[in-house]
Amino acid sequence: MAPTLLDLAHWSTWAVCAVIKLPQLAAVLAARSARGVSVGSILLELAGFLVFLRYQIYYGYPLQTYLEYPIIIAQDVILLLFILRFSGNMKRALFYAVTFLGGWYMLTLRKWIIDLAMNLCTLISAASKLAQLRCLWQTKDSGQVSALTWSMSAYTCATRIVTTVMTTNDLAVLIRFITMLILNIWVTATILHYRKTKKTD
């Protein structure tokens, strides 16, 4: 039973992550606008994903426990480029690329750096969700923010809690996924609230 559950959790996570950002990308492309989408949230999310991926690779964790991260990172980069394009800020793309590549390299210069970064990763990822919440609260408009993308993120966090318990049982990773699950549900609920509020106006 346990291997079947583990395989189901892995496969369903990979399947969801293969398309996780597509609803958000479609909404931004269709509107040719990134209204309601927080650039700060995307940047913080990318930083958190890169740290988490580097940590998993550094400690030699099974590929199945983090295979979705390169896929999500690629989708986030594409989303960021569209947001920068539609907001007229494409000049910043090179700066962001150099910053993230430099950070990727520096993370493993010393063991204590990657360990500290992983502990801060939860705060960084939480800050990305809080930045999106703040943007929603300020505008009181979900704009082009996709509730489907955020609910899929909540699902993948829930499955990764299961897979982490069953494989590495890494406490820092568990805390991260539990925190992200709670915040992803909160963002989804906020998006749906403002979507409902806008329809009733």
PDB file of C-alpha atoms in Angstrom:
ATOM      1  CA  MET A   1       0.000   0.000   0.000  1.00  0.00           C
ATOM      2  CA  ALA A   2       2.736   2.483   0.956  1.00  0.00           C
ATOM      3  CA  PRO A   3       4.723   2.164  -2.323  1.00  0.00           C
ATOM      4  CA  THR A   4       1.494   2.591  -4.320  1.00  0.00           C
ATOM      5  CA  LEU A   5       0.561   5.710  -2.338  1.00  0.00           C
ATOM      6  CA  LEU A   6       4.069   7.090  -2.779  1.00  0.00           C
ATOM      7  CA  ASP A   7       4.014   6.456  -6.537  1.00  0.00           C
ATOM      8  CA  LEU A   8       0.548   8.014  -6.845  1.00  0.00           C
ATOM      9  CA  ALA A   9       1.702  11.098  -4.915  1.00  0.00           C
ATOM     10  CA  HIS A  10       4.830  11.455  -7.088  1.00  0.00           C
ATOM     11  CA  TRP A  11       3.037  10.963 -10.406  1.00  0.00           C
ATOM     12  CA  SER A  12       0.095  13.204  -9.570  1.00  0.00           C
ATOM     13  CA  THR A  13       2.469  15.937  -8.382  1.00  0.00           C
ATOM     14  CA  TRP A  14       4.494  15.747 -11.592  1.00  0.00           C
ATOM     15  CA  ALA A  15       1.340  15.791 -13.715  1.00  0.00           C
ATOM     16  CA  VAL A  16      -0.069  18.832 -11.921  1.00  0.00           C
ATOM     17  CA  CYS A  17       3.274  20.642 -11.993  1.00  0.00           C
ATOM     18  CA  ALA A  18       3.655  20.041 -15.721  1.00  0.00           C
ATOM     19  CA  VAL A  19       0.728  22.440 -16.226  1.00  0.00           C
ATOM     20  CA  ILE A  20       0.630  24.345 -12.925  1.00  0.00           C
ATOM     21  CA  LYS A  21       1.451  27.778 -14.335  1.00  0.00           C
ATOM     22  CA  LEU A  22      -0.427  27.364 -17.618  1.00  0.00           C
ATOM     23  CA  PRO A  23      -3.732  28.826 -16.301  1.00  0.00           C
ATOM     24  CA  GLN A  24      -1.823  31.865 -15.014  1.00  0.00           C
ATOM     25  CA  LEU A  25       0.120  32.195 -18.269  1.00  0.00           C
ATOM     26  CA  ALA A  26      -3.084  31.876 -20.296  1.00  0.00           C
ATOM     27  CA  ALA A  27      -4.815  34.572 -18.234  1.00  0.00           C
ATOM     28  CA  VAL A  28      -1.902  36.993 -18.626  1.00  0.00           C
ATOM     29  CA  LEU A  29      -1.546  36.298 -22.352  1.00  0.00           C
ATOM     30  CA  ALA A  30      -5.278  36.557 -23.056  1.00  0.00           C
ATOM     31  CA  ALA A  31      -5.514  39.915 -21.284  1.00  0.00           C
ATOM     32  CA  ARG A  32      -2.072  41.050 -22.470  1.00  0.00           C
ATOM     33  CA  SER A  33      -1.824  42.384 -18.944  1.00  0.00           C
ATOM     34  CA  ALA A  34      -0.422  41.249 -15.627  1.00  0.00           C
ATOM     35  CA  ARG A  35      -2.936  43.235 -13.578  1.00  0.00           C
ATOM     36  CA  GLY A  36      -3.198  41.723 -10.102  1.00  0.00           C
ATOM     37  CA  VAL A  37      -0.097  39.541 -10.472  1.00  0.00           C
ATOM     38  CA  SER A  38       2.695  40.551  -8.108  1.00  0.00           C
ATOM     39  CA  VAL A  39       6.179  40.653  -9.686  1.00  0.00           C
ATOM     40  CA  GLY A  40       7.646  40.551  -6.184  1.00  0.00           C
ATOM     41  CA  SER A  41       5.706  37.378  -5.495  1.00  0.00           C
ATOM     42  CA  ILE A  42       7.055  35.694  -8.639  1.00  0.00           C
ATOM     43  CA  LEU A  43      10.645  36.742  -7.855  1.00  0.00           C
ATOM     44  CA  LEU A  44      10.437  35.501  -4.269  1.00  0.00           C
ATOM     45  CA  GLU A  45       8.811  32.268  -5.427  1.00  0.00           C
ATOM     46  CA  LEU A  46      11.602  31.714  -7.946  1.00  0.00           C
ATOM     47  CA  ALA A  47      14.222  32.341  -5.269  1.00  0.00           C
ATOM     48  CA  GLY A  48      12.534  29.858  -2.945  1.00  0.00           C
ATOM     49  CA  PHE A  49      12.246  27.239  -5.689  1.00  0.00           C
ATOM     50  CA  LEU A  50      15.897  27.629  -6.678  1.00  0.00           C
ATOM     51  CA  VAL A  51      17.111  27.304  -3.089  1.00  0.00           C
ATOM     52  CA  PHE A  52      14.900  24.271  -2.511  1.00  0.00           C
ATOM     53  CA  LEU A  53      16.068  22.572  -5.719  1.00  0.00           C
ATOM     54  CA  ARG A  54      19.723  23.257  -4.933  1.00  0.00           C
ATOM     55  CA  TYR A  55      19.264  21.874  -1.392  1.00  0.00           C
ATOM     56  CA  GLN A  56      17.669  18.672  -2.682  1.00  0.00           C
ATOM     57  CA  ILE A  57      20.468  18.148  -5.223  1.00  0.00           C
ATOM     58  CA  TYR A  58      23.216  19.003  -2.717  1.00  0.00           C
ATOM     59  CA  TYR A  59      22.028  16.372  -0.236  1.00  0.00           C
ATOM     60  CA  GLY A  60      21.447  13.753  -2.913  1.00  0.00           C
ATOM     61  CA  TYR A  61      17.754  13.278  -2.188  1.00  0.00           C
ATOM     62  CA  PRO A  62      15.862  10.988  -4.565  1.00  0.00           C
ATOM     63  CA  LEU A  63      15.069  12.680  -7.862  1.00  0.00           C
ATOM     64  CA  GLN A  64      11.406  11.730  -7.464  1.00  0.00           C
ATOM     65  CA  THR A  65      11.108  14.100  -4.487  1.00  0.00           C
ATOM     66  CA  TYR A  66      11.994  17.219  -6.465  1.00  0.00           C
ATOM     67  CA  LEU A  67      11.611  16.400 -10.167  1.00  0.00           C
ATOM     68  CA  GLU A  68       8.837  18.976 -10.586  1.00  0.00           C
ATOM     69  CA  TYR A  69      11.003  21.934  -9.553  1.00  0.00           C
ATOM     70  CA  PRO A  70      12.891  22.425 -12.839  1.00  0.00           C
ATOM     71  CA  ILE A  71       9.508  22.339 -14.613  1.00  0.00           C
ATOM     72  CA  ILE A  72       7.944  24.892 -12.256  1.00  0.00           C
ATOM     73  CA  ILE A  73      11.022  27.114 -12.418  1.00  0.00           C
ATOM     74  CA  ALA A  74      10.896  27.131 -16.234  1.00  0.00           C
ATOM     75  CA  GLN A  75       7.200  28.057 -16.150  1.00  0.00           C
ATOM     76  CA  ASP A  76       7.837  30.812 -13.584  1.00  0.00           C
ATOM     77  CA  VAL A  77      10.636  32.256 -15.738  1.00  0.00           C
ATOM     78  CA  ILE A  78       8.305  32.347 -18.754  1.00  0.00           C
ATOM     79  CA  LEU A  79       5.567  33.955 -16.646  1.00  0.00           C
ATOM     80  CA  LEU A  80       8.035  36.534 -15.311  1.00  0.00           C
ATOM     81  CA  LEU A  81       9.166  37.395 -18.836  1.00  0.00           C
ATOM     82  CA  PHE A  82       5.568  37.966 -19.956  1.00  0.00           C
ATOM     83  CA  ILE A  83       4.865  40.096 -16.884  1.00  0.00           C
ATOM     84  CA  LEU A  84       7.987  42.167 -17.531  1.00  0.00           C
ATOM     85  CA  ARG A  85       7.051  42.512 -21.214  1.00  0.00           C
ATOM     86  CA  PHE A  86       3.485  43.629 -20.574  1.00  0.00           C
ATOM     87  CA  SER A  87       4.594  46.064 -17.868  1.00  0.00           C
ATOM     88  CA  GLY A  88       7.359  47.519 -20.050  1.00  0.00           C
ATOM     89  CA  ASN A  89      10.188  46.370 -17.784  1.00  0.00           C
ATOM     90  CA  MET A  90      12.043  43.849 -19.987  1.00  0.00           C
ATOM     91  CA  LYS A  91      15.337  45.610 -19.203  1.00  0.00           C
ATOM     92  CA  ARG A  92      15.210  44.049 -15.737  1.00  0.00           C
ATOM     93  CA  ALA A  93      15.258  40.481 -17.113  1.00  0.00           C
ATOM     94  CA  LEU A  94      19.053  40.371 -17.506  1.00  0.00           C
ATOM     95  CA  PHE A  95      19.589  41.673 -13.971  1.00  0.00           C
ATOM     96  CA  TYR A  96      17.258  39.006 -12.556  1.00  0.00           C
ATOM     97  CA  ALA A  97      18.955  36.259 -14.593  1.00  0.00           C
ATOM     98  CA  VAL A  98      22.444  37.240 -13.403  1.00  0.00           C
ATOM     99  CA  THR A  99      21.246  37.495  -9.781  1.00  0.00           C
ATOM    100  CA  PHE A 100      19.595  34.062  -9.811  1.00  0.00           C
ATOM    101  CA  LEU A 101      22.526  32.355 -11.581  1.00  0.00           C
ATOM    102  CA  GLY A 102      25.016  33.906  -9.158  1.00  0.00           C
ATOM    103  CA  GLY A 103      22.869  32.828  -6.220  1.00  0.00           C
ATOM    104  CA  TRP A 104      22.620  29.273  -7.602  1.00  0.00           C
ATOM    105  CA  TYR A 105      26.426  29.039  -7.661  1.00  0.00           C
ATOM    106  CA  MET A 106      26.999  30.673  -4.264  1.00  0.00           C
ATOM    107  CA  LEU A 107      24.524  28.433  -2.433  1.00  0.00           C
ATOM    108  CA  THR A 108      26.910  25.484  -2.360  1.00  0.00           C
ATOM    109  CA  LEU A 109      30.200  27.238  -1.696  1.00  0.00           C
ATOM    110  CA  ARG A 110      29.918  26.063   1.932  1.00  0.00           C
ATOM    111  CA  LYS A 111      27.613  23.556   3.621  1.00  0.00           C
ATOM    112  CA  TRP A 112      26.419  26.127   6.162  1.00  0.00           C
ATOM    113  CA  ILE A 113      25.299  28.430   3.339  1.00  0.00           C
ATOM    114  CA  ILE A 114      22.950  25.859   1.781  1.00  0.00           C
ATOM    115  CA  ASP A 115      21.631  24.856   5.224  1.00  0.00           C
ATOM    116  CA  LEU A 116      20.961  28.466   6.188  1.00  0.00           C
ATOM    117  CA  ALA A 117      19.429  29.160   2.786  1.00  0.00           C
ATOM    118  CA  MET A 118      17.069  26.198   3.154  1.00  0.00           C
ATOM    119  CA  ASN A 119      15.919  27.477   6.538  1.00  0.00           C
ATOM    120  CA  LEU A 120      15.404  30.933   5.047  1.00  0.00           C
ATOM    121  CA  CYS A 121      13.743  29.366   1.997  1.00  0.00           C
ATOM    122  CA  THR A 122      10.534  28.817   3.933  1.00  0.00           C
ATOM    123  CA  LEU A 123      10.488  32.493   4.893  1.00  0.00           C
ATOM    124  CA  ILE A 124      11.257  33.533   1.308  1.00  0.00           C
ATOM    125  CA  SER A 125       8.512  31.310  -0.096  1.00  0.00           C
ATOM    126  CA  ALA A 126       6.076  32.502   2.569  1.00  0.00           C
ATOM    127  CA  ALA A 127       6.978  36.094   1.693  1.00  0.00           C
ATOM    128  CA  SER A 128       6.121  35.365  -1.957  1.00  0.00           C
ATOM    129  CA  LYS A 129       2.627  34.225  -0.953  1.00  0.00           C
ATOM    130  CA  LEU A 130       2.213  37.194   1.391  1.00  0.00           C
ATOM    131  CA  ALA A 131       3.310  39.565  -1.405  1.00  0.00           C
ATOM    132  CA  GLN A 132       0.541  38.170  -3.618  1.00  0.00           C
ATOM    133  CA  LEU A 133      -1.967  38.449  -0.764  1.00  0.00           C
ATOM    134  CA  ARG A 134      -0.914  42.054  -0.176  1.00  0.00           C
ATOM    135  CA  CYS A 135      -1.363  42.844  -3.866  1.00  0.00           C
ATOM    136  CA  LEU A 136      -4.857  41.308  -3.773  1.00  0.00           C
ATOM    137  CA  TRP A 137      -5.805  43.168  -0.591  1.00  0.00           C
ATOM    138  CA  GLN A 138      -4.580  46.501  -1.922  1.00  0.00           C
ATOM    139  CA  THR A 139      -6.337  46.254  -5.274  1.00  0.00           C
ATOM    140  CA  LYS A 140      -9.367  44.305  -3.997  1.00  0.00           C
ATOM    141  CA  ASP A 141      -9.292  42.731  -7.449  1.00  0.00           C
ATOM    142  CA  SER A 142      -8.045  39.287  -8.446  1.00  0.00           C
ATOM    143  CA  GLY A 143      -7.394  40.628 -11.969  1.00  0.00           C
ATOM    144  CA  GLN A 144      -5.476  38.045 -13.982  1.00  0.00           C
ATOM    145  CA  VAL A 145      -4.519  35.918 -10.951  1.00  0.00           C
ATOM    146  CA  SER A 146      -5.480  32.283 -11.520  1.00  0.00           C
ATOM    147  CA  ALA A 147      -7.270  30.500  -8.679  1.00  0.00           C
ATOM    148  CA  LEU A 148      -6.631  27.214 -10.491  1.00  0.00           C
ATOM    149  CA  THR A 149      -2.852  27.736 -10.414  1.00  0.00           C
ATOM    150  CA  TRP A 150      -2.927  28.520  -6.691  1.00  0.00           C
ATOM    151  CA  SER A 151      -5.189  25.566  -5.871  1.00  0.00           C
ATOM    152  CA  MET A 152      -2.886  23.251  -7.832  1.00  0.00           C
ATOM    153  CA  SER A 153       0.005  24.624  -5.766  1.00  0.00           C
ATOM    154  CA  ALA A 154      -1.898  23.731  -2.600  1.00  0.00           C
ATOM    155  CA  TYR A 155      -2.444  20.199  -3.919  1.00  0.00           C
ATOM    156  CA  THR A 156       1.247  19.698  -4.721  1.00  0.00           C
ATOM    157  CA  CYS A 157       2.232  20.895  -1.247  1.00  0.00           C
ATOM    158  CA  ALA A 158      -0.167  18.360   0.276  1.00  0.00           C
ATOM    159  CA  THR A 159       1.275  15.523  -1.812  1.00  0.00           C
ATOM    160  CA  ARG A 160       4.820  16.590  -1.014  1.00  0.00           C
ATOM    161  CA  ILE A 161       4.043  16.439   2.707  1.00  0.00           C
ATOM    162  CA  VAL A 162       3.129  12.781   2.163  1.00  0.00           C
ATOM    163  CA  THR A 163       6.182  12.005   0.013  1.00  0.00           C
ATOM    164  CA  THR A 164       8.563  13.755   2.410  1.00  0.00           C
ATOM    165  CA  VAL A 165       7.243  11.801   5.389  1.00  0.00           C
ATOM    166  CA  MET A 166       7.587   8.564   3.415  1.00  0.00           C
ATOM    167  CA  THR A 167      11.089   9.202   2.016  1.00  0.00           C
ATOM    168  CA  THR A 168      13.488  11.719   3.575  1.00  0.00           C
ATOM    169  CA  ASN A 169      11.507  12.841   6.637  1.00  0.00           C
ATOM    170  CA  ASP A 170      13.513  16.090   6.527  1.00  0.00           C
ATOM    171  CA  LEU A 171      11.977  18.435   9.126  1.00  0.00           C
ATOM    172  CA  ALA A 172      12.982  21.648   7.308  1.00  0.00           C
ATOM    173  CA  VAL A 173      11.307  20.374   4.136  1.00  0.00           C
ATOM    174  CA  LEU A 174       8.160  19.326   6.030  1.00  0.00           C
ATOM    175  CA  ILE A 175       7.843  22.718   7.720  1.00  0.00           C
ATOM    176  CA  ARG A 176       8.217  24.388   4.325  1.00  0.00           C
ATOM    177  CA  PHE A 177       5.482  22.312   2.688  1.00  0.00           C
ATOM    178  CA  ILE A 178       3.049  22.701   5.586  1.00  0.00           C
ATOM    179  CA  THR A 179       3.553  26.470   5.608  1.00  0.00           C
ATOM    180  CA  MET A 180       3.167  26.701   1.828  1.00  0.00           C
ATOM    181  CA  LEU A 181       0.012  24.561   1.910  1.00  0.00           C
ATOM    182  CA  ILE A 182      -1.645  26.920   4.377  1.00  0.00           C
ATOM    183  CA  LEU A 183      -0.612  30.037   2.437  1.00  0.00           C
ATOM    184  CA  ASN A 184      -1.596  28.606  -0.965  1.00  0.00           C
ATOM    185  CA  ILE A 185      -5.066  27.828   0.383  1.00  0.00           C
ATOM    186  CA  TRP A 186      -5.284  31.369   1.786  1.00  0.00           C
ATOM    187  CA  VAL A 187      -4.301  32.954  -1.549  1.00  0.00           C
ATOM    188  CA  THR A 188      -6.795  30.743  -3.417  1.00  0.00           C
ATOM    189  CA  ALA A 189      -9.584  31.718  -1.023  1.00  0.00           C
ATOM    190  CA  THR A 190      -8.690  35.407  -1.386  1.00  0.00           C
ATOM    191  CA  ILE A 191      -8.723  35.195  -5.188  1.00  0.00           C
ATOM    192  CA  LEU A 192     -12.125  33.521  -5.114  1.00  0.00           C
ATOM    193  CA  HIS A 193     -13.435  36.087  -2.614  1.00  0.00           C
ATOM    194  CA  TYR A 194     -12.459  39.057  -4.801  1.00  0.00           C
ATOM    195  CA  ARG A 195     -13.717  37.315  -7.937  1.00  0.00           C
ATOM    196  CA  LYS A 196     -17.086  36.767  -6.223  1.00  0.00           C
ATOM    197  CA  THR A 197     -17.130  40.349  -4.881  1.00  0.00           C
ATOM    198  CA  LYS A 198     -16.427  41.744  -8.357  1.00  0.00           C
ATOM    199  CA  LYS A 199     -19.245  39.680  -9.942  1.00  0.00           C
ATOM    200  CA  THR A 200     -21.772  40.933  -7.373  1.00  0.00           C
ATOM    201  CA  ASP A 201     -20.861  44.611  -7.896  1.00  0.00           C
TER     202      ASP A 201
END
